[in-house]
Amino acid sequence: MKRSSDLFEAYRDLKYLLNRGYRKKVALSFVANHYKLTLKQRHLLARCVFSDSEIEERRKKLVEASFLEGRTLGIDGFNVLITLESLMEGRAVLCEDGLVRDLKYQRGYRMSEKTEHMLETMISFLSTLEPCEVVFLYDKGVSRSGEIARLTREVLRRHGLKGEAMAVPSPDYELKNFGVVSTSDIGIISRVAHVFDLPRVLGKVLAIRPKMLEEILTGASLDRL
């Protein structure tokens, strides 16, 4: 494990380069190679560190729970499920732009006994916010996406929440048409007006705190993330 001081210095160098307009991929590769960072440390910086202008732009888009009343919410299904599961496991990080993200390396989503519980928790909470409608979009290319969409529709019905759940070829493309979206995906966030960070807000209600980026940079272990 690299010393935390190396990670902190790498963070400072990366921030400087990003604020000077360097492309993130190039800047991160240069800094990570210089400090010989581990794969997990590189992933942390890639997921959670941004230029000051990006941070300001994204924070302006973040809305709180009260904003959803009477509005339609589009949900990046797998993104939110994975992030929420990570938060419950103590493996999610509050990033610089104010969004909670997981540090998992998994491709797609692994359906398990946790899936229905996560959906129940999420949809039960959303029903108290009185949105006009909630639409879950799952990536059709991911294994068992159709099954998860069906399960989501069942949970929506059980809670009396108006909404839909679909497996579609490109959730990213579909979500850009919503006024409010729940996701931590940077590509989607850049194309929408408002972002509701469902895992972060729900975590507050459940008194589940994500890891703070500052804690990790100054010494907290990355081992469990």
PDB file of C-alpha atoms in Angstrom:
ATOM      1  CA  MET A   1       0.000   0.000   0.000  1.00  0.00           C
ATOM      2  CA  LYS A   2       1.358   3.406  -0.929  1.00  0.00           C
ATOM      3  CA  ARG A   3       1.687   5.975   1.860  1.00  0.00           C
ATOM      4  CA  SER A   4      -1.274   8.320   2.282  1.00  0.00           C
ATOM      5  CA  SER A   5       1.115  11.258   1.763  1.00  0.00           C
ATOM      6  CA  ASP A   6       1.792  10.008  -1.764  1.00  0.00           C
ATOM      7  CA  LEU A   7      -1.938   9.916  -2.476  1.00  0.00           C
ATOM      8  CA  PHE A   8      -2.426  13.411  -1.087  1.00  0.00           C
ATOM      9  CA  GLU A   9       0.450  14.816  -3.136  1.00  0.00           C
ATOM     10  CA  ALA A  10      -0.911  13.073  -6.226  1.00  0.00           C
ATOM     11  CA  TYR A  11      -4.286  14.664  -5.542  1.00  0.00           C
ATOM     12  CA  ARG A  12      -2.738  18.136  -5.275  1.00  0.00           C
ATOM     13  CA  ASP A  13      -0.829  17.712  -8.523  1.00  0.00           C
ATOM     14  CA  LEU A  14      -3.882  16.377 -10.339  1.00  0.00           C
ATOM     15  CA  LYS A  15      -6.020  19.282  -9.116  1.00  0.00           C
ATOM     16  CA  TYR A  16      -3.442  21.762 -10.367  1.00  0.00           C
ATOM     17  CA  LEU A  17      -3.326  20.192 -13.819  1.00  0.00           C
ATOM     18  CA  LEU A  18      -7.123  19.932 -14.090  1.00  0.00           C
ATOM     19  CA  ASN A  19      -7.525  23.569 -13.133  1.00  0.00           C
ATOM     20  CA  ARG A  20      -4.968  24.454 -15.806  1.00  0.00           C
ATOM     21  CA  GLY A  21      -7.147  22.765 -18.415  1.00  0.00           C
ATOM     22  CA  TYR A  22      -5.325  19.452 -18.906  1.00  0.00           C
ATOM     23  CA  ARG A  23      -7.445  16.509 -20.016  1.00  0.00           C
ATOM     24  CA  LYS A  24      -8.178  14.283 -17.058  1.00  0.00           C
ATOM     25  CA  LYS A  25      -7.040  11.033 -18.643  1.00  0.00           C
ATOM     26  CA  VAL A  26      -3.653  12.499 -19.554  1.00  0.00           C
ATOM     27  CA  ALA A  27      -3.185  14.325 -16.244  1.00  0.00           C
ATOM     28  CA  LEU A  28      -4.200  11.320 -14.144  1.00  0.00           C
ATOM     29  CA  SER A  29      -1.912   8.955 -16.023  1.00  0.00           C
ATOM     30  CA  PHE A  30       1.041  11.307 -15.590  1.00  0.00           C
ATOM     31  CA  VAL A  31       0.447  11.882 -11.875  1.00  0.00           C
ATOM     32  CA  ALA A  32      -0.407   8.265 -11.026  1.00  0.00           C
ATOM     33  CA  ASN A  33       2.699   6.964 -12.783  1.00  0.00           C
ATOM     34  CA  HIS A  34       4.886   9.549 -11.065  1.00  0.00           C
ATOM     35  CA  TYR A  35       3.669   8.549  -7.586  1.00  0.00           C
ATOM     36  CA  LYS A  36       3.349   4.855  -8.480  1.00  0.00           C
ATOM     37  CA  LEU A  37      -0.236   4.747  -7.254  1.00  0.00           C
ATOM     38  CA  THR A  38      -2.136   1.500  -6.910  1.00  0.00           C
ATOM     39  CA  LEU A  39      -5.059   0.719  -9.206  1.00  0.00           C
ATOM     40  CA  LYS A  40      -7.533   1.500  -6.423  1.00  0.00           C
ATOM     41  CA  GLN A  41      -5.879   4.858  -5.703  1.00  0.00           C
ATOM     42  CA  ARG A  42      -5.993   5.750  -9.400  1.00  0.00           C
ATOM     43  CA  HIS A  43      -9.668   4.765  -9.521  1.00  0.00           C
ATOM     44  CA  LEU A  44     -10.439   6.971  -6.513  1.00  0.00           C
ATOM     45  CA  LEU A  45      -8.872  10.027  -8.153  1.00  0.00           C
ATOM     46  CA  ALA A  46     -10.568   9.285 -11.472  1.00  0.00           C
ATOM     47  CA  ARG A  47     -14.012   8.978  -9.886  1.00  0.00           C
ATOM     48  CA  CYS A  48     -13.862  11.711  -7.268  1.00  0.00           C
ATOM     49  CA  VAL A  49     -11.521  14.552  -8.264  1.00  0.00           C
ATOM     50  CA  PHE A  50     -12.468  17.355 -10.659  1.00  0.00           C
ATOM     51  CA  SER A  51     -11.484  20.846 -11.691  1.00  0.00           C
ATOM     52  CA  ASP A  52     -12.969  23.712  -9.702  1.00  0.00           C
ATOM     53  CA  SER A  53     -15.101  24.781 -12.671  1.00  0.00           C
ATOM     54  CA  GLU A  54     -16.580  21.274 -13.037  1.00  0.00           C
ATOM     55  CA  ILE A  55     -17.364  21.168  -9.323  1.00  0.00           C
ATOM     56  CA  GLU A  56     -19.138  24.521  -9.449  1.00  0.00           C
ATOM     57  CA  GLU A  57     -21.153  23.563 -12.524  1.00  0.00           C
ATOM     58  CA  ARG A  58     -22.329  20.230 -11.077  1.00  0.00           C
ATOM     59  CA  ARG A  59     -23.142  21.533  -7.627  1.00  0.00           C
ATOM     60  CA  LYS A  60     -25.490  24.079  -9.208  1.00  0.00           C
ATOM     61  CA  LYS A  61     -27.470  21.188 -10.706  1.00  0.00           C
ATOM     62  CA  LEU A  62     -27.921  19.256  -7.451  1.00  0.00           C
ATOM     63  CA  VAL A  63     -31.413  19.406  -5.953  1.00  0.00           C
ATOM     64  CA  GLU A  64     -32.796  18.251  -2.630  1.00  0.00           C
ATOM     65  CA  ALA A  65     -35.772  15.980  -1.946  1.00  0.00           C
ATOM     66  CA  SER A  66     -38.384  18.743  -1.803  1.00  0.00           C
ATOM     67  CA  PHE A  67     -37.651  19.629  -5.441  1.00  0.00           C
ATOM     68  CA  LEU A  68     -39.204  16.356  -6.639  1.00  0.00           C
ATOM     69  CA  GLU A  69     -42.770  17.106  -5.547  1.00  0.00           C
ATOM     70  CA  GLY A  70     -44.990  17.120  -8.626  1.00  0.00           C
ATOM     71  CA  ARG A  71     -42.086  16.408 -10.985  1.00  0.00           C
ATOM     72  CA  THR A  72     -41.035  13.405 -13.077  1.00  0.00           C
ATOM     73  CA  LEU A  73     -37.761  11.747 -12.037  1.00  0.00           C
ATOM     74  CA  GLY A  74     -35.634   9.687 -14.406  1.00  0.00           C
ATOM     75  CA  ILE A  75     -33.432   7.113 -12.661  1.00  0.00           C
ATOM     76  CA  ASP A  76     -30.247   5.573 -14.048  1.00  0.00           C
ATOM     77  CA  GLY A  77     -31.242   2.154 -12.694  1.00  0.00           C
ATOM     78  CA  PHE A  78     -28.039   0.173 -12.416  1.00  0.00           C
ATOM     79  CA  ASN A  79     -25.946   3.220 -11.521  1.00  0.00           C
ATOM     80  CA  VAL A  80     -28.194   4.061  -8.574  1.00  0.00           C
ATOM     81  CA  LEU A  81     -28.581   0.452  -7.416  1.00  0.00           C
ATOM     82  CA  ILE A  82     -24.822  -0.156  -7.373  1.00  0.00           C
ATOM     83  CA  THR A  83     -24.147   3.138  -5.598  1.00  0.00           C
ATOM     84  CA  LEU A  84     -26.837   2.519  -2.991  1.00  0.00           C
ATOM     85  CA  GLU A  85     -25.585  -1.005  -2.301  1.00  0.00           C
ATOM     86  CA  SER A  86     -22.049   0.352  -1.936  1.00  0.00           C
ATOM     87  CA  LEU A  87     -23.270   3.014   0.484  1.00  0.00           C
ATOM     88  CA  MET A  88     -25.043   0.393   2.620  1.00  0.00           C
ATOM     89  CA  GLU A  89     -21.814  -1.646   2.666  1.00  0.00           C
ATOM     90  CA  GLY A  90     -19.715   1.341   3.755  1.00  0.00           C
ATOM     91  CA  ARG A  91     -17.952   1.380   0.385  1.00  0.00           C
ATOM     92  CA  ALA A  92     -19.116   4.636  -1.186  1.00  0.00           C
ATOM     93  CA  VAL A  93     -17.328   7.985  -1.296  1.00  0.00           C
ATOM     94  CA  LEU A  94     -18.661  11.552  -1.278  1.00  0.00           C
ATOM     95  CA  CYS A  95     -16.781  13.104  -4.180  1.00  0.00           C
ATOM     96  CA  GLU A  96     -15.688  16.694  -4.756  1.00  0.00           C
ATOM     97  CA  ASP A  97     -18.688  17.564  -6.904  1.00  0.00           C
ATOM     98  CA  GLY A  98     -21.101  16.629  -4.109  1.00  0.00           C
ATOM     99  CA  LEU A  99     -22.159  13.255  -5.533  1.00  0.00           C
ATOM    100  CA  VAL A 100     -21.778   9.866  -3.876  1.00  0.00           C
ATOM    101  CA  ARG A 101     -20.004   7.251  -6.003  1.00  0.00           C
ATOM    102  CA  ASP A 102     -18.932   3.654  -5.602  1.00  0.00           C
ATOM    103  CA  LEU A 103     -15.403   2.442  -6.301  1.00  0.00           C
ATOM    104  CA  LYS A 104     -16.368  -0.996  -7.567  1.00  0.00           C
ATOM    105  CA  TYR A 105     -14.747  -2.356 -10.705  1.00  0.00           C
ATOM    106  CA  GLN A 106     -17.664  -4.559 -11.702  1.00  0.00           C
ATOM    107  CA  ARG A 107     -19.100  -4.494 -15.191  1.00  0.00           C
ATOM    108  CA  GLY A 108     -22.869  -4.473 -15.280  1.00  0.00           C
ATOM    109  CA  TYR A 109     -24.866  -5.444 -12.212  1.00  0.00           C
ATOM    110  CA  ARG A 110     -25.099  -8.655 -10.221  1.00  0.00           C
ATOM    111  CA  MET A 111     -28.655  -9.379  -9.168  1.00  0.00           C
ATOM    112  CA  SER A 112     -28.819 -10.897  -5.683  1.00  0.00           C
ATOM    113  CA  GLU A 113     -31.017 -11.163  -2.605  1.00  0.00           C
ATOM    114  CA  LYS A 114     -30.085  -7.530  -1.902  1.00  0.00           C
ATOM    115  CA  THR A 115     -31.726  -6.255  -5.075  1.00  0.00           C
ATOM    116  CA  GLU A 116     -35.341  -6.370  -3.944  1.00  0.00           C
ATOM    117  CA  HIS A 117     -34.425  -4.912  -0.548  1.00  0.00           C
ATOM    118  CA  MET A 118     -32.623  -2.010  -2.228  1.00  0.00           C
ATOM    119  CA  LEU A 119     -35.595  -1.368  -4.500  1.00  0.00           C
ATOM    120  CA  GLU A 120     -38.017  -1.512  -1.565  1.00  0.00           C
ATOM    121  CA  THR A 121     -35.909   0.943   0.437  1.00  0.00           C
ATOM    122  CA  MET A 122     -35.480   3.306  -2.482  1.00  0.00           C
ATOM    123  CA  ILE A 123     -39.070   3.300  -3.736  1.00  0.00           C
ATOM    124  CA  SER A 124     -40.559   3.506  -0.242  1.00  0.00           C
ATOM    125  CA  PHE A 125     -38.532   6.683   0.309  1.00  0.00           C
ATOM    126  CA  LEU A 126     -39.394   8.123  -3.101  1.00  0.00           C
ATOM    127  CA  SER A 127     -43.112   7.617  -2.461  1.00  0.00           C
ATOM    128  CA  THR A 128     -42.897  10.026   0.493  1.00  0.00           C
ATOM    129  CA  LEU A 129     -41.537  12.770  -1.786  1.00  0.00           C
ATOM    130  CA  GLU A 130     -44.667  12.794  -3.978  1.00  0.00           C
ATOM    131  CA  PRO A 131     -43.098  12.989  -7.434  1.00  0.00           C
ATOM    132  CA  CYS A 132     -45.469  13.069 -10.399  1.00  0.00           C
ATOM    133  CA  GLU A 133     -43.813   9.951 -11.828  1.00  0.00           C
ATOM    134  CA  VAL A 134     -40.648   7.895 -11.462  1.00  0.00           C
ATOM    135  CA  VAL A 135     -39.050   6.168 -14.461  1.00  0.00           C
ATOM    136  CA  PHE A 136     -36.297   3.578 -13.967  1.00  0.00           C
ATOM    137  CA  LEU A 137     -34.160   2.893 -17.035  1.00  0.00           C
ATOM    138  CA  TYR A 138     -31.903  -0.179 -17.108  1.00  0.00           C
ATOM    139  CA  ASP A 139     -29.278  -1.044 -19.696  1.00  0.00           C
ATOM    140  CA  LYS A 140     -30.762  -3.782 -21.885  1.00  0.00           C
ATOM    141  CA  GLY A 141     -27.300  -5.178 -22.581  1.00  0.00           C
ATOM    142  CA  VAL A 142     -26.758  -6.105 -18.925  1.00  0.00           C
ATOM    143  CA  SER A 143     -27.629  -9.622 -17.836  1.00  0.00           C
ATOM    144  CA  ARG A 144     -31.091 -10.005 -16.255  1.00  0.00           C
ATOM    145  CA  SER A 145     -31.995  -6.352 -16.920  1.00  0.00           C
ATOM    146  CA  GLY A 146     -35.501  -7.352 -18.018  1.00  0.00           C
ATOM    147  CA  GLU A 147     -36.018  -9.340 -14.815  1.00  0.00           C
ATOM    148  CA  ILE A 148     -34.860  -6.409 -12.668  1.00  0.00           C
ATOM    149  CA  ALA A 149     -37.159  -4.037 -14.581  1.00  0.00           C
ATOM    150  CA  ARG A 150     -40.116  -6.364 -13.881  1.00  0.00           C
ATOM    151  CA  LEU A 151     -39.203  -6.540 -10.200  1.00  0.00           C
ATOM    152  CA  THR A 152     -38.971  -2.744 -10.083  1.00  0.00           C
ATOM    153  CA  ARG A 153     -42.456  -2.411 -11.567  1.00  0.00           C
ATOM    154  CA  GLU A 154     -43.807  -4.782  -8.918  1.00  0.00           C
ATOM    155  CA  VAL A 155     -42.254  -2.726  -6.120  1.00  0.00           C
ATOM    156  CA  LEU A 156     -43.606   0.495  -7.621  1.00  0.00           C
ATOM    157  CA  ARG A 157     -47.103  -1.003  -7.635  1.00  0.00           C
ATOM    158  CA  ARG A 158     -46.774  -2.243  -4.040  1.00  0.00           C
ATOM    159  CA  HIS A 159     -45.975   1.280  -2.878  1.00  0.00           C
ATOM    160  CA  GLY A 160     -48.602   2.945  -5.033  1.00  0.00           C
ATOM    161  CA  LEU A 161     -46.019   5.097  -6.768  1.00  0.00           C
ATOM    162  CA  LYS A 162     -46.817   6.069 -10.329  1.00  0.00           C
ATOM    163  CA  GLY A 163     -43.949   5.064 -12.577  1.00  0.00           C
ATOM    164  CA  GLU A 164     -42.357   2.690 -15.025  1.00  0.00           C
ATOM    165  CA  ALA A 165     -39.258   0.536 -15.297  1.00  0.00           C
ATOM    166  CA  MET A 166     -37.788  -0.469 -18.643  1.00  0.00           C
ATOM    167  CA  ALA A 167     -34.721  -2.154 -20.070  1.00  0.00           C
ATOM    168  CA  VAL A 168     -33.588   0.039 -22.963  1.00  0.00           C
ATOM    169  CA  PRO A 169     -30.626  -0.080 -25.375  1.00  0.00           C
ATOM    170  CA  SER A 170     -29.182   3.260 -24.209  1.00  0.00           C
ATOM    171  CA  PRO A 171     -30.274   4.636 -20.820  1.00  0.00           C
ATOM    172  CA  ASP A 172     -27.793   7.507 -21.196  1.00  0.00           C
ATOM    173  CA  TYR A 173     -29.539   8.711 -24.348  1.00  0.00           C
ATOM    174  CA  GLU A 174     -33.015   8.377 -22.844  1.00  0.00           C
ATOM    175  CA  LEU A 175     -32.161  10.096 -19.563  1.00  0.00           C
ATOM    176  CA  LYS A 176     -31.017  13.323 -21.190  1.00  0.00           C
ATOM    177  CA  ASN A 177     -34.690  14.000 -22.023  1.00  0.00           C
ATOM    178  CA  PHE A 178     -35.685  14.213 -18.342  1.00  0.00           C
ATOM    179  CA  GLY A 179     -35.746  17.465 -16.385  1.00  0.00           C
ATOM    180  CA  VAL A 180     -34.521  15.747 -13.193  1.00  0.00           C
ATOM    181  CA  VAL A 181     -32.279  12.691 -13.188  1.00  0.00           C
ATOM    182  CA  SER A 182     -30.808  10.485 -10.490  1.00  0.00           C
ATOM    183  CA  THR A 183     -27.325   9.334 -11.504  1.00  0.00           C
ATOM    184  CA  SER A 184     -23.648   9.884 -10.729  1.00  0.00           C
ATOM    185  CA  ASP A 185     -22.622   9.379 -14.362  1.00  0.00           C
ATOM    186  CA  ILE A 186     -20.713  12.463 -15.538  1.00  0.00           C
ATOM    187  CA  GLY A 187     -21.784  12.046 -19.156  1.00  0.00           C
ATOM    188  CA  ILE A 188     -25.465  12.162 -18.231  1.00  0.00           C
ATOM    189  CA  ILE A 189     -25.057  14.954 -15.676  1.00  0.00           C
ATOM    190  CA  SER A 190     -23.466  17.196 -18.288  1.00  0.00           C
ATOM    191  CA  ARG A 191     -26.616  16.984 -20.428  1.00  0.00           C
ATOM    192  CA  VAL A 192     -29.399  17.535 -17.876  1.00  0.00           C
ATOM    193  CA  ALA A 193     -30.666  20.558 -15.933  1.00  0.00           C
ATOM    194  CA  HIS A 194     -31.147  19.001 -12.493  1.00  0.00           C
ATOM    195  CA  VAL A 195     -29.611  16.063 -10.624  1.00  0.00           C
ATOM    196  CA  PHE A 196     -31.044  14.332  -7.568  1.00  0.00           C
ATOM    197  CA  ASP A 197     -28.406  12.253  -5.796  1.00  0.00           C
ATOM    198  CA  LEU A 198     -30.773   9.617  -4.433  1.00  0.00           C
ATOM    199  CA  PRO A 199     -28.110   7.531  -2.594  1.00  0.00           C
ATOM    200  CA  ARG A 200     -26.734  10.613  -0.804  1.00  0.00           C
ATOM    201  CA  VAL A 201     -30.137  11.934   0.262  1.00  0.00           C
ATOM    202  CA  LEU A 202     -31.451   8.505   1.272  1.00  0.00           C
ATOM    203  CA  GLY A 203     -28.229   7.861   3.164  1.00  0.00           C
ATOM    204  CA  LYS A 204     -28.859  10.972   5.249  1.00  0.00           C
ATOM    205  CA  VAL A 205     -32.365   9.760   6.108  1.00  0.00           C
ATOM    206  CA  LEU A 206     -31.019   6.338   7.116  1.00  0.00           C
ATOM    207  CA  ALA A 207     -28.057   7.886   8.973  1.00  0.00           C
ATOM    208  CA  ILE A 208     -25.597   6.102   6.683  1.00  0.00           C
ATOM    209  CA  ARG A 209     -22.591   8.264   6.000  1.00  0.00           C
ATOM    210  CA  PRO A 210     -20.397   7.822   2.922  1.00  0.00           C
ATOM    211  CA  LYS A 211     -16.626   7.961   3.219  1.00  0.00           C
ATOM    212  CA  MET A 212     -15.275  11.484   2.847  1.00  0.00           C
ATOM    213  CA  LEU A 213     -12.661  12.011   0.137  1.00  0.00           C
ATOM    214  CA  GLU A 214     -10.658  14.175   2.539  1.00  0.00           C
ATOM    215  CA  GLU A 215     -10.487  11.334   5.067  1.00  0.00           C
ATOM    216  CA  ILE A 216      -9.024   8.978   2.494  1.00  0.00           C
ATOM    217  CA  LEU A 217      -6.536  11.505   1.174  1.00  0.00           C
ATOM    218  CA  THR A 218      -5.244  12.139   4.688  1.00  0.00           C
ATOM    219  CA  GLY A 219      -4.925   8.583   5.856  1.00  0.00           C
ATOM    220  CA  ALA A 220      -8.159   6.570   5.962  1.00  0.00           C
ATOM    221  CA  SER A 221      -7.745   3.102   4.470  1.00  0.00           C
ATOM    222  CA  LEU A 222      -8.874   2.280   0.963  1.00  0.00           C
ATOM    223  CA  ASP A 223      -8.838  -1.446   1.698  1.00  0.00           C
ATOM    224  CA  ARG A 224     -12.620  -1.827   2.193  1.00  0.00           C
ATOM    225  CA  LEU A 225     -13.668   0.395  -0.684  1.00  0.00           C
TER     226      LEU A 225
END
